PDB file of C-alpha atoms in Angstrom:
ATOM      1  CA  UNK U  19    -104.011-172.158-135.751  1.00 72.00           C
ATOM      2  CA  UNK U  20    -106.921-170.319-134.909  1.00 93.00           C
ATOM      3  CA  UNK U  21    -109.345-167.919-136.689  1.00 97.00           C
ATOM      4  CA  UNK U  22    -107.829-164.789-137.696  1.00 98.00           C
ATOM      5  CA  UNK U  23    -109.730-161.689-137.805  1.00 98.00           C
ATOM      6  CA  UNK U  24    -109.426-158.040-138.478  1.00 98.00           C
ATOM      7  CA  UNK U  25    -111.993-154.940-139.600  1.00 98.00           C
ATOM      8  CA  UNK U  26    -112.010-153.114-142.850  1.00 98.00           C
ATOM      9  CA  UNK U  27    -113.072-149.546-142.059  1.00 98.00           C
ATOM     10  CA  UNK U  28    -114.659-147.216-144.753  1.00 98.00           C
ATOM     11  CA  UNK U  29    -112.626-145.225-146.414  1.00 98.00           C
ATOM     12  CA  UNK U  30    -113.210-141.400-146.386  1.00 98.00           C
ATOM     13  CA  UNK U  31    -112.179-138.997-149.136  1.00 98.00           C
ATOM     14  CA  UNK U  32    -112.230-135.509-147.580  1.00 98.00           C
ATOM     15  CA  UNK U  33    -110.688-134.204-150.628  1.00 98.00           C
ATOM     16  CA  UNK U  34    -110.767-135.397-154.143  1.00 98.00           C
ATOM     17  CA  UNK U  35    -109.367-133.694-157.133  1.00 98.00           C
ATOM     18  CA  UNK U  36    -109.166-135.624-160.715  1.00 98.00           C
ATOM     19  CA  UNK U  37    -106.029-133.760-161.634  1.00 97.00           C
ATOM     20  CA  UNK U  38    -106.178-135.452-165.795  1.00 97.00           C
ATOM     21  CA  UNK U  39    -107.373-138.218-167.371  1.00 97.00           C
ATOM     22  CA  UNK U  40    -104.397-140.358-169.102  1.00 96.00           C
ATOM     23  CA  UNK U  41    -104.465-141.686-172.355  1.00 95.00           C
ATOM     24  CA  UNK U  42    -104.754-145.011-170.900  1.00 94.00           C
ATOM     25  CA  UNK U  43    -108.315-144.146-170.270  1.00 92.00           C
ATOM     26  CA  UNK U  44    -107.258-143.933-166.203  1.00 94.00           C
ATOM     27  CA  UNK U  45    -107.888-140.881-164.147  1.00 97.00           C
ATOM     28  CA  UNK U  46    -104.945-139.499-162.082  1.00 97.00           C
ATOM     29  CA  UNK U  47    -106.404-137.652-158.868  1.00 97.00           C
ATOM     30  CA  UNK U  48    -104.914-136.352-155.221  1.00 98.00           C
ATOM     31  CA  UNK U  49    -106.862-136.983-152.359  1.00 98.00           C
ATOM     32  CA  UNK U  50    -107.126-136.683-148.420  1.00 98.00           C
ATOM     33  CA  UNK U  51    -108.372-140.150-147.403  1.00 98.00           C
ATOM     34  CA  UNK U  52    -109.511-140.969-143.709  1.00 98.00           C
ATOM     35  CA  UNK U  53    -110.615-143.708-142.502  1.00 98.00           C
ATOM     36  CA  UNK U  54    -113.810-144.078-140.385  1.00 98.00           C
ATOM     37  CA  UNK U  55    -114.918-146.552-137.033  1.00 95.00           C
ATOM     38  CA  UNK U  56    -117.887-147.750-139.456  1.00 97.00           C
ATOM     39  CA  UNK U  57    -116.020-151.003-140.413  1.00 98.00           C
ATOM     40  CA  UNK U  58    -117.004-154.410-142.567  1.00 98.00           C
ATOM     41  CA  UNK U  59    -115.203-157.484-140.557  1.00 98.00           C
ATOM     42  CA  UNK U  60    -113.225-160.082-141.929  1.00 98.00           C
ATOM     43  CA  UNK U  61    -111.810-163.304-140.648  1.00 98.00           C
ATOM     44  CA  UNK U  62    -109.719-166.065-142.309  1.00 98.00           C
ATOM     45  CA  UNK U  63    -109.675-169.938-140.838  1.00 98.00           C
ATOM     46  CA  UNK U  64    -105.717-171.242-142.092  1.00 98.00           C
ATOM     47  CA  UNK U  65    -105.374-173.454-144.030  1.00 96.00           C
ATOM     48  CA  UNK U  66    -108.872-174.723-145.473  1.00 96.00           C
ATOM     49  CA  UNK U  67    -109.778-174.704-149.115  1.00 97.00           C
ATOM     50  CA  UNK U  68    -109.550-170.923-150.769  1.00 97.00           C
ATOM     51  CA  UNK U  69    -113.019-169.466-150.233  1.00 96.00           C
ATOM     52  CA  UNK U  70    -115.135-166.689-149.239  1.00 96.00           C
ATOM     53  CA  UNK U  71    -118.503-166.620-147.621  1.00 95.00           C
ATOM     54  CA  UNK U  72    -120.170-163.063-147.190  1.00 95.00           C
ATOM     55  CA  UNK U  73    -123.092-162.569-144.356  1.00 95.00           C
ATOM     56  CA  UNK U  74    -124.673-159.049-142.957  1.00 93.00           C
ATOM     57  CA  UNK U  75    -127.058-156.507-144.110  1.00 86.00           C
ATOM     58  CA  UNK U  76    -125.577-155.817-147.518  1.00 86.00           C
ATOM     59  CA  UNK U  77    -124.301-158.972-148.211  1.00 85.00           C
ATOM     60  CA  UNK U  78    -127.169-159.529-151.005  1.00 83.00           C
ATOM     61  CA  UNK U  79    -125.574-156.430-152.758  1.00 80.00           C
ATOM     62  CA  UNK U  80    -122.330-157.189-152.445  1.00 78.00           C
ATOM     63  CA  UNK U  81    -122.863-159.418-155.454  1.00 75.00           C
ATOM     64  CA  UNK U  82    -121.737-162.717-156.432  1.00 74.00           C
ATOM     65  CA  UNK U  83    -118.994-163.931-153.852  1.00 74.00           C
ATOM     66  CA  UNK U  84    -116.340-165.591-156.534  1.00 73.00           C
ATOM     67  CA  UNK U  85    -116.667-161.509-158.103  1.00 77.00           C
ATOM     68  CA  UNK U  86    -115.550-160.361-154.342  1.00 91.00           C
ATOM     69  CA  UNK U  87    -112.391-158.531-154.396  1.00 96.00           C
ATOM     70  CA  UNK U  88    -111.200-160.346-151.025  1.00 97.00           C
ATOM     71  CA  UNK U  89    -110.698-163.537-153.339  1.00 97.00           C
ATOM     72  CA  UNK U  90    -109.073-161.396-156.134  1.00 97.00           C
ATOM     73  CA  UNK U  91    -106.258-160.110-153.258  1.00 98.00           C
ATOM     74  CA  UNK U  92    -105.739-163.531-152.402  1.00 98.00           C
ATOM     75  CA  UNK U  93    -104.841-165.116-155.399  1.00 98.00           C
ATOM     76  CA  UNK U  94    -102.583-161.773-155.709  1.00 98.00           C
ATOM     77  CA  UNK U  95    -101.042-162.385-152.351  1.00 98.00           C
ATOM     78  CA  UNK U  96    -100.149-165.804-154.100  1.00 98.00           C
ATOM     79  CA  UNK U  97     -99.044-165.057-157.127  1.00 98.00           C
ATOM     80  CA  UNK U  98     -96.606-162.676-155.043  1.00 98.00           C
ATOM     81  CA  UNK U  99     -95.966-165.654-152.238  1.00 98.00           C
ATOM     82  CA  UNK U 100     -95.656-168.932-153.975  1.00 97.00           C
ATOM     83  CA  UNK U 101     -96.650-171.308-151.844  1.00 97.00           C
ATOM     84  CA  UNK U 102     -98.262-169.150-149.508  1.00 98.00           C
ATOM     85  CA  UNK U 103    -100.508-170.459-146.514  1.00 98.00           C
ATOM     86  CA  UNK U 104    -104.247-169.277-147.782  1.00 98.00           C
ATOM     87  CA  UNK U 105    -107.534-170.395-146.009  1.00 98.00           C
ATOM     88  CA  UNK U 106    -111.567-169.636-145.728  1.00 98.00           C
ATOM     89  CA  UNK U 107    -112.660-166.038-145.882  1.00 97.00           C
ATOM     90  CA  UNK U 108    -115.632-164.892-143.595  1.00 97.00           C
ATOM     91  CA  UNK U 109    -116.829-161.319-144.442  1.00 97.00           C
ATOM     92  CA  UNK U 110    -119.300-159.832-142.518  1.00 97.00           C
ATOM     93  CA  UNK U 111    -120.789-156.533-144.735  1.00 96.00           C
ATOM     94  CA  UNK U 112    -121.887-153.457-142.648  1.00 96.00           C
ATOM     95  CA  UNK U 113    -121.179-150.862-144.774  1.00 97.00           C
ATOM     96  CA  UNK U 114    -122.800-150.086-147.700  1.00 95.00           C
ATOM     97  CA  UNK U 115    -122.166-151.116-151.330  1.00 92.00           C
ATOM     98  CA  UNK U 116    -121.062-149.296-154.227  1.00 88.00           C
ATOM     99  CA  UNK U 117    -120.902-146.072-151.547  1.00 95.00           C
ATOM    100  CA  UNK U 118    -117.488-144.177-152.436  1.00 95.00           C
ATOM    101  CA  UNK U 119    -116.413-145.323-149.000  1.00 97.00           C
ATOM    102  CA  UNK U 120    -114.197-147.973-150.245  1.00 95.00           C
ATOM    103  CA  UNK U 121    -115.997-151.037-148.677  1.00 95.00           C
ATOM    104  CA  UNK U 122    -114.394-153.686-151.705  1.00 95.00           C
ATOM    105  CA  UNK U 123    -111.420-152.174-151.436  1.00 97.00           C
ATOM    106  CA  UNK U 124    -111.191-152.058-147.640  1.00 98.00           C
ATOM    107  CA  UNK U 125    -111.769-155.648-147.696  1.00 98.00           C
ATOM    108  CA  UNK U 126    -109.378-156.857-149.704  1.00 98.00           C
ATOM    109  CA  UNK U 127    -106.575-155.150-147.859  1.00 98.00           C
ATOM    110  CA  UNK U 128    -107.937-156.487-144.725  1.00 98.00           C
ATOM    111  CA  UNK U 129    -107.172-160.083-146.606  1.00 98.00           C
ATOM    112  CA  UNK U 130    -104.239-159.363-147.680  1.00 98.00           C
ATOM    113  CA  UNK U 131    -103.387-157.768-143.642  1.00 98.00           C
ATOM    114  CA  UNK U 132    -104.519-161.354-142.890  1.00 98.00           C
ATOM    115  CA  UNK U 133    -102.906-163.755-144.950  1.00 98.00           C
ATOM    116  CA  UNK U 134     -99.599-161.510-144.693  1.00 98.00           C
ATOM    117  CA  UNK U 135     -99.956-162.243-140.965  1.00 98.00           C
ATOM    118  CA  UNK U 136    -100.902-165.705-141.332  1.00 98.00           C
ATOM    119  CA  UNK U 137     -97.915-166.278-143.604  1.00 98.00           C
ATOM    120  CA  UNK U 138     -95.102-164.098-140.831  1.00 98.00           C
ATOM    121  CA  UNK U 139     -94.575-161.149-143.586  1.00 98.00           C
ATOM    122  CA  UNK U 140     -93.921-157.828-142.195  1.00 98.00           C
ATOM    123  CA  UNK U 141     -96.746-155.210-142.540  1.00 96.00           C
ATOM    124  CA  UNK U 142     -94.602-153.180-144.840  1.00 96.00           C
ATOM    125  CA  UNK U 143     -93.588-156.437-146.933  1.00 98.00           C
ATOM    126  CA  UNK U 144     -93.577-154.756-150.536  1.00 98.00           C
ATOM    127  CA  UNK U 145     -94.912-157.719-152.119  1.00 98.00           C
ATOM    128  CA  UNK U 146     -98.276-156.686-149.575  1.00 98.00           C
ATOM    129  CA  UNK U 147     -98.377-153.487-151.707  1.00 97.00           C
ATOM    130  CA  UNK U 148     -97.506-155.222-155.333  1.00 98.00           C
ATOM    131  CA  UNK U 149    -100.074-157.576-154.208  1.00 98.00           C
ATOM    132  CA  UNK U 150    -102.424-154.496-153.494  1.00 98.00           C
ATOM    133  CA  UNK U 151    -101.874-153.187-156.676  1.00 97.00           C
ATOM    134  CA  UNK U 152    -102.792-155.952-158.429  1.00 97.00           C
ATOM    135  CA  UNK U 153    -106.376-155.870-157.008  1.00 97.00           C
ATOM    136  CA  UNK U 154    -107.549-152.653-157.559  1.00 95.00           C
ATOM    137  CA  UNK U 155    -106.736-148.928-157.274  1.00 93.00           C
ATOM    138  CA  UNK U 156    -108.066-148.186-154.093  1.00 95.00           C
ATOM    139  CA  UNK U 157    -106.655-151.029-152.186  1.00 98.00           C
ATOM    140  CA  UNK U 158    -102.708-149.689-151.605  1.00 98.00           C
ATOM    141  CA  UNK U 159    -104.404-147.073-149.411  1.00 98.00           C
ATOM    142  CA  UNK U 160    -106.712-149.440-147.428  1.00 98.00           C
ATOM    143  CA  UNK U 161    -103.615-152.126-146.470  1.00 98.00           C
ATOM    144  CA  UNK U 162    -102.812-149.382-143.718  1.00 98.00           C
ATOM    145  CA  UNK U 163    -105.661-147.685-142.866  1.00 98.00           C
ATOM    146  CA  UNK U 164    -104.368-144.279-141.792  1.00 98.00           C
ATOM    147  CA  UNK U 165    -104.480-140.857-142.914  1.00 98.00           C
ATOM    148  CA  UNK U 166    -102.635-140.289-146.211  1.00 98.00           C
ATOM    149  CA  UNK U 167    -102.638-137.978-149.502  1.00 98.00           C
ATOM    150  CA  UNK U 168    -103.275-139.977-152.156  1.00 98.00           C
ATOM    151  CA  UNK U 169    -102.048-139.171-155.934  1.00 97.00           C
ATOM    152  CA  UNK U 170    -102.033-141.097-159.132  1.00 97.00           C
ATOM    153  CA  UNK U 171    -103.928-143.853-159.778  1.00 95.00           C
ATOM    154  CA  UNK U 172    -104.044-144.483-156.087  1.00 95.00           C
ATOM    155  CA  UNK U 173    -100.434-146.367-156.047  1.00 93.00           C
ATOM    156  CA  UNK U 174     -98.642-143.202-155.097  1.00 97.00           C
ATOM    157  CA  UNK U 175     -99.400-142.264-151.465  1.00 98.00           C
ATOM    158  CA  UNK U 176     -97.751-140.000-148.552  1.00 98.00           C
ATOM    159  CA  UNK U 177     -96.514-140.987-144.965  1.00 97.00           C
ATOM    160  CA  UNK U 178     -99.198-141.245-142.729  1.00 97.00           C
ATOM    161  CA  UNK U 179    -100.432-137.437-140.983  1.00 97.00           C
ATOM    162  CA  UNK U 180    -100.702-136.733-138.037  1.00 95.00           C
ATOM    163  CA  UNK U 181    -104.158-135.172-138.091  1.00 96.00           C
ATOM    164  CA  UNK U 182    -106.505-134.155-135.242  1.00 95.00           C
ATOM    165  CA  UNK U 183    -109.502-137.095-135.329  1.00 95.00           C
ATOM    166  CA  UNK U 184    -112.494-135.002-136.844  1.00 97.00           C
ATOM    167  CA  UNK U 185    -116.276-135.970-135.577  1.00 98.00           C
ATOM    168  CA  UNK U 186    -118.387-136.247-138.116  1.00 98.00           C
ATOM    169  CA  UNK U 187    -121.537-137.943-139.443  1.00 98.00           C
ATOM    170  CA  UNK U 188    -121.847-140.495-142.609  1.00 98.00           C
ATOM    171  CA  UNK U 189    -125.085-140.822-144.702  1.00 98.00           C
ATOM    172  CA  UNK U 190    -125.896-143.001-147.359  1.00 98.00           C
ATOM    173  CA  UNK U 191    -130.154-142.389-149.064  1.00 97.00           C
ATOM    174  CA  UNK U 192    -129.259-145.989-150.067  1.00 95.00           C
ATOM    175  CA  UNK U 193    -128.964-145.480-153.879  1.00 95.00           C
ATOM    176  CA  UNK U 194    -125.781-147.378-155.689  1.00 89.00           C
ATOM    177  CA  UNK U 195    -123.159-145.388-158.124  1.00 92.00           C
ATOM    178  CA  UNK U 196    -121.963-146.999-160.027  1.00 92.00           C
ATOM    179  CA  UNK U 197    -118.122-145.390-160.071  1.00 93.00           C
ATOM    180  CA  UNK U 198    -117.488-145.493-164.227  1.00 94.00           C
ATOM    181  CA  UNK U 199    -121.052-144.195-164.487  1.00 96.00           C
ATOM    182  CA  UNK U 200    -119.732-140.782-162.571  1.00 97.00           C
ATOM    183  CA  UNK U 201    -116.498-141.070-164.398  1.00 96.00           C
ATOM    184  CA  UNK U 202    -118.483-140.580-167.352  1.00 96.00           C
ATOM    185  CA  UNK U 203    -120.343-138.235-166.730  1.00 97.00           C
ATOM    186  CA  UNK U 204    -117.479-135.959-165.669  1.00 96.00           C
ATOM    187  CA  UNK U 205    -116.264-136.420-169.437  1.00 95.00           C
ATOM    188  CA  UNK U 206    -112.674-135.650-169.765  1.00 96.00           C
ATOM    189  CA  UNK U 207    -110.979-136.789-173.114  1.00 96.00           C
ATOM    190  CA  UNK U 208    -108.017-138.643-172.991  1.00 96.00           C
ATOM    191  CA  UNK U 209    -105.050-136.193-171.859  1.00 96.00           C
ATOM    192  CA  UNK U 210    -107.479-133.607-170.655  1.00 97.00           C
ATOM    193  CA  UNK U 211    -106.154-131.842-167.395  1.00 96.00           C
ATOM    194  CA  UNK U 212    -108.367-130.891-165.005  1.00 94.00           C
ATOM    195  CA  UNK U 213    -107.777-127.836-163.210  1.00 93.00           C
ATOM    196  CA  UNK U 214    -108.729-126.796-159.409  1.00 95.00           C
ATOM    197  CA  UNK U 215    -107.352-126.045-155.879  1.00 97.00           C
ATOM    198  CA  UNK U 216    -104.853-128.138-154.376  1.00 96.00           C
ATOM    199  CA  UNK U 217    -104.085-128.550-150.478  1.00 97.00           C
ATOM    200  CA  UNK U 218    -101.204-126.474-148.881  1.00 95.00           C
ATOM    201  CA  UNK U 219     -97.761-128.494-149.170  1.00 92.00           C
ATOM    202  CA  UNK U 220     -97.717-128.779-145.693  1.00 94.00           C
ATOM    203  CA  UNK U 221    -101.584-129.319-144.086  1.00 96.00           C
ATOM    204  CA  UNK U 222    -102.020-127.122-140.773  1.00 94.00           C
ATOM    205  CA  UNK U 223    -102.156-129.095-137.362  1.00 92.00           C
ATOM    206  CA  UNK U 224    -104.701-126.938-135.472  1.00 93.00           C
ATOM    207  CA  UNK U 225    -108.317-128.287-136.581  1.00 93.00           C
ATOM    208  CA  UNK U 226    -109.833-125.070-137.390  1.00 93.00           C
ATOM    209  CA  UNK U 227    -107.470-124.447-140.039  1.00 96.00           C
ATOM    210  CA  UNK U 228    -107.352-128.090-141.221  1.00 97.00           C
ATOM    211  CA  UNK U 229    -111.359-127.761-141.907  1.00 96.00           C
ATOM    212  CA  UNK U 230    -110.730-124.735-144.017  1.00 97.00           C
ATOM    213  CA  UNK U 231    -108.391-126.397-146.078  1.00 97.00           C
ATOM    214  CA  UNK U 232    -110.683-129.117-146.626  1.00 98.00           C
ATOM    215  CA  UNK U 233    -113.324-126.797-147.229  1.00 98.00           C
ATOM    216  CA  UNK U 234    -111.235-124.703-150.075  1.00 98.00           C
ATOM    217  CA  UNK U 235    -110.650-128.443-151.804  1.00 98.00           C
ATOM    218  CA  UNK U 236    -113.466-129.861-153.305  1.00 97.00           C
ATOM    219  CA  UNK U 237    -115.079-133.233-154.450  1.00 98.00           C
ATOM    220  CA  UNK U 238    -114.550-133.055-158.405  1.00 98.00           C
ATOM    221  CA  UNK U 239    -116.735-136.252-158.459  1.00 98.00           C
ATOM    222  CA  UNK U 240    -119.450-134.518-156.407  1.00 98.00           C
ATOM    223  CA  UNK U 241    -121.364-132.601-159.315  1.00 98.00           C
ATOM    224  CA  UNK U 242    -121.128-135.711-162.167  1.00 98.00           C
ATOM    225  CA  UNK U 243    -122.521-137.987-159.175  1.00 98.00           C
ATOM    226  CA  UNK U 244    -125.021-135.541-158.570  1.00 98.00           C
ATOM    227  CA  UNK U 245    -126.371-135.917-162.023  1.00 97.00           C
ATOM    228  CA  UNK U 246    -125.944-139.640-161.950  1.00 97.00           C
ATOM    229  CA  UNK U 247    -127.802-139.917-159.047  1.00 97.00           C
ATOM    230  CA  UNK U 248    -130.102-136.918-157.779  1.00 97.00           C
ATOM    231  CA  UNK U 249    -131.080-138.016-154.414  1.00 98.00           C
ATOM    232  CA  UNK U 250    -127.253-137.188-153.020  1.00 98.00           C
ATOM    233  CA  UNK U 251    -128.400-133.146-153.583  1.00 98.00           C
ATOM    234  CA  UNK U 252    -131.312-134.145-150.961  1.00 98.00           C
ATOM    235  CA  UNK U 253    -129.075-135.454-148.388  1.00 98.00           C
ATOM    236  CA  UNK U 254    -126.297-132.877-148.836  1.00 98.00           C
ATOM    237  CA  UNK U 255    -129.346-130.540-148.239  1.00 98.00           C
ATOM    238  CA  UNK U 256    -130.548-132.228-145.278  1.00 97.00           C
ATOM    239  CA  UNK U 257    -127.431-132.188-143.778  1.00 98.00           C
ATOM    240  CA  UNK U 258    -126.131-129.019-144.294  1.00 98.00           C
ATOM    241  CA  UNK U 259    -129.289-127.761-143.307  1.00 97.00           C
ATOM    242  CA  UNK U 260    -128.410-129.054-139.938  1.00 97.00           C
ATOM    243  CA  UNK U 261    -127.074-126.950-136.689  1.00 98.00           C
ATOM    244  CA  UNK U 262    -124.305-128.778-135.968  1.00 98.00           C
ATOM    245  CA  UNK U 263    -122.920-129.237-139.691  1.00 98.00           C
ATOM    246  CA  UNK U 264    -119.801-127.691-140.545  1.00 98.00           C
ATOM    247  CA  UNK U 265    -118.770-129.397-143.509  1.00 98.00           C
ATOM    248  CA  UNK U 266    -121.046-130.734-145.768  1.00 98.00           C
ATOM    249  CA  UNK U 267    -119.544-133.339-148.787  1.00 98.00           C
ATOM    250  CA  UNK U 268    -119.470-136.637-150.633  1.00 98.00           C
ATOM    251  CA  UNK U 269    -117.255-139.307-150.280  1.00 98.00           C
ATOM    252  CA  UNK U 270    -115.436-140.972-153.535  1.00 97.00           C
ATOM    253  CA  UNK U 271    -117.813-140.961-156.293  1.00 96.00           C
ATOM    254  CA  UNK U 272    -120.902-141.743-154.276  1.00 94.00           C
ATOM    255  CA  UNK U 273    -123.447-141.717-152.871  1.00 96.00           C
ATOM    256  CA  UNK U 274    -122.241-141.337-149.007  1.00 98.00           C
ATOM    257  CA  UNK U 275    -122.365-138.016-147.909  1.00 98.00           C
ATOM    258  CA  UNK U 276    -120.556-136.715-144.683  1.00 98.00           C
ATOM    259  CA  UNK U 277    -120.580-134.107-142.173  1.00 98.00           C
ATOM    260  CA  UNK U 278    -118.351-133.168-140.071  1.00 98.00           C
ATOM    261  CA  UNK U 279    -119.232-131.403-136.864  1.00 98.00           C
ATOM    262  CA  UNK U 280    -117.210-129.745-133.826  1.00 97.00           C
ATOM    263  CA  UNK U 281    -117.100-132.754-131.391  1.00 97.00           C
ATOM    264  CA  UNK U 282    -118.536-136.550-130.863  1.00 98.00           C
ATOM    265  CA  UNK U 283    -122.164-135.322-128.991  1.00 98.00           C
ATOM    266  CA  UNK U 284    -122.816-132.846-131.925  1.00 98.00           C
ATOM    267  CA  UNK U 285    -122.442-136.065-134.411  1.00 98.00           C
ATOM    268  CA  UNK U 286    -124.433-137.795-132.845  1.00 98.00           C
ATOM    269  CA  UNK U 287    -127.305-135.231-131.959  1.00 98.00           C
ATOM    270  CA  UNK U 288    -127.019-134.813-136.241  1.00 98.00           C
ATOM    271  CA  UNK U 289    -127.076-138.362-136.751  1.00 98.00           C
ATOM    272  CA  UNK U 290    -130.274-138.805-134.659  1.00 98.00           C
ATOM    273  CA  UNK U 291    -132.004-136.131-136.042  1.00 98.00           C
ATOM    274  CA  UNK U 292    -131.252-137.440-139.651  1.00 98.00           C
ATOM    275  CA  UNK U 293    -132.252-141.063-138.699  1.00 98.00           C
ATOM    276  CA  UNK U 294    -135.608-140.015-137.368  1.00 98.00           C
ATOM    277  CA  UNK U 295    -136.687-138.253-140.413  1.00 97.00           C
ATOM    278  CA  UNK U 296    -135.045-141.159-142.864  1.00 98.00           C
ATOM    279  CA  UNK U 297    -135.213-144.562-140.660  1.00 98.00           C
ATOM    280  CA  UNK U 298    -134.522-146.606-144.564  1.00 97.00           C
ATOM    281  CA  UNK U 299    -131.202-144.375-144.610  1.00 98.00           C
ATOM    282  CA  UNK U 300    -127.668-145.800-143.260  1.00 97.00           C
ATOM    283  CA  UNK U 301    -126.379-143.133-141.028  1.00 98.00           C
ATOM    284  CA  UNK U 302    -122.922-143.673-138.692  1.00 98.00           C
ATOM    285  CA  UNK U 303    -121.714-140.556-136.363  1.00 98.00           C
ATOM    286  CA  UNK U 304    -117.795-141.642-136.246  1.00 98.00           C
ATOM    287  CA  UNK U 305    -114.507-140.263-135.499  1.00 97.00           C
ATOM    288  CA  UNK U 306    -112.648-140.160-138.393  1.00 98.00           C
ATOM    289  CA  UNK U 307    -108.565-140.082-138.165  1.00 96.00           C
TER     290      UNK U 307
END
């Protein structure tokens, strides 16, 4: 059978509210993900040995590859799928690590998309989503990467919506954070609620009125990220400070920053701008839907 392959695009929080931290130390939060055309790429050759080789630009800080979590949602997949068909993982990093956009995450639901395939399970097999859970929190929302609202731990998610694609720009200064370091700092005790906006019940179709919904909704992670790591105030500075900006905000808990603009040639008029000022910086103008 020949090599499989498939992308694992960044995931995008446009919203993020930590709603309480449990008493089992976990954080329950609601959140508007999107997903982005900025992608990592993974392929999978059937039937070889279990194993994982990483290349690309961030592969160095992507750490070890027996840590990845594409080899973690495998053995998941079979523990679900006894004696599944497994094979030789190829990951090619583009995005960046330890970036709120998901990257890990993203690529172990695109394994798990792959061996599912490989192995003639429907996309919505549940033991695909037990198998996501088992990995990590942020992976149920990555196996199909579409809009959703995402609540809980990240196991309890929405339909898909039917958004308008927003343009938009995504900027990373290059500086890791770490995501328990932010958690800290945001300090809730066990039990503690955490209050804030919430979205409307029903979000509004036109995309003026979808922006201001996002924009009465913030990051909660935003400010303890901020004091984790500085350097995201400078590039939510730099980009709001631009003309074509209309939404200015981190992703996750850091330390990509987006922007989202009114069309594809205003991202990437931003993005070049930003680029030629900070060449060391990873910058993306995308669609994100």
């Amino acid at each position: 059978m020949e090599t499989l392959r498939t992308r694992a695009p960044a995931k995008i929080n446009l919203t993020l509210r930590i709603v309480r931290r449990r008493t089992d130390g976990f954080h329950d939060l609601a959140s508007l993900v999107v997903f982005s055309g900025a992608a990592d790429l993974l392929s999978l050759t059937p039937d070889a040995a279990l194993s994982l080789a990483v290349k690309g630009r961030t592969a160095a800080a992507a750490g070890p590859d027996a840590d990845n979590l594409v080899l973690r949602a495998a053995r998941a997949f079979a523990a679900e799928v006894p004696g599944a068909r497994l094979g030789a993982f190829l990951l090619e990093k583009r995005l960046p690590v330890a970036a709120g956009l998901g990257g890990g995450s993203s690529d172990a639901a695109a394994a798990l998309r792959l061996l599912g395939r490989l192995n003639g399970l429907a996309p919505d097999d549940p033991r695909l989503f037990a198998a996501a859970r088992a990995t990590g929190s942020d992976v149920p929302v990555c196996l199909d990467p579409r809009a959703r609202l995402m609540e809980g731990v990240g196991d309890v998610l929405s339909p898909p919506l039917a958004l308008p694609p927003l343009a938009g720009v995504l900027v990373n200064c290059g500086v890791a954070v770490p995501t328990a370091a932010v958690f800290r700092q945001l300090g809730l005790s066990p039990g503690a609620a955490f209050d804030g906006p919430s979205l409307p019940a029903v979000l509004p179709s036109g995309r003026a009125e979808l922006m201001a919904a996002i924009a009465a909704v913030p990051n909660d992670l935003e400010p303890p990220a901020v004091a984790v790591a500085p350097k995201i105030a400078e590039v939510i500075d730099r980009l709001a400070a631009q003309p074509e900006a209309r939404l200015v905000r981190m992703s996750g808990s850091g330390a990509t920053v987006f922007a989202l603009t009114d069309d594809c040639r205003a991202a990437a008029a931003l993005a070049r701008r930003v680029l030629a000022a900070q060449p060391d910086w990873w910058v993306k103008p995308t669609i994100l839907r």
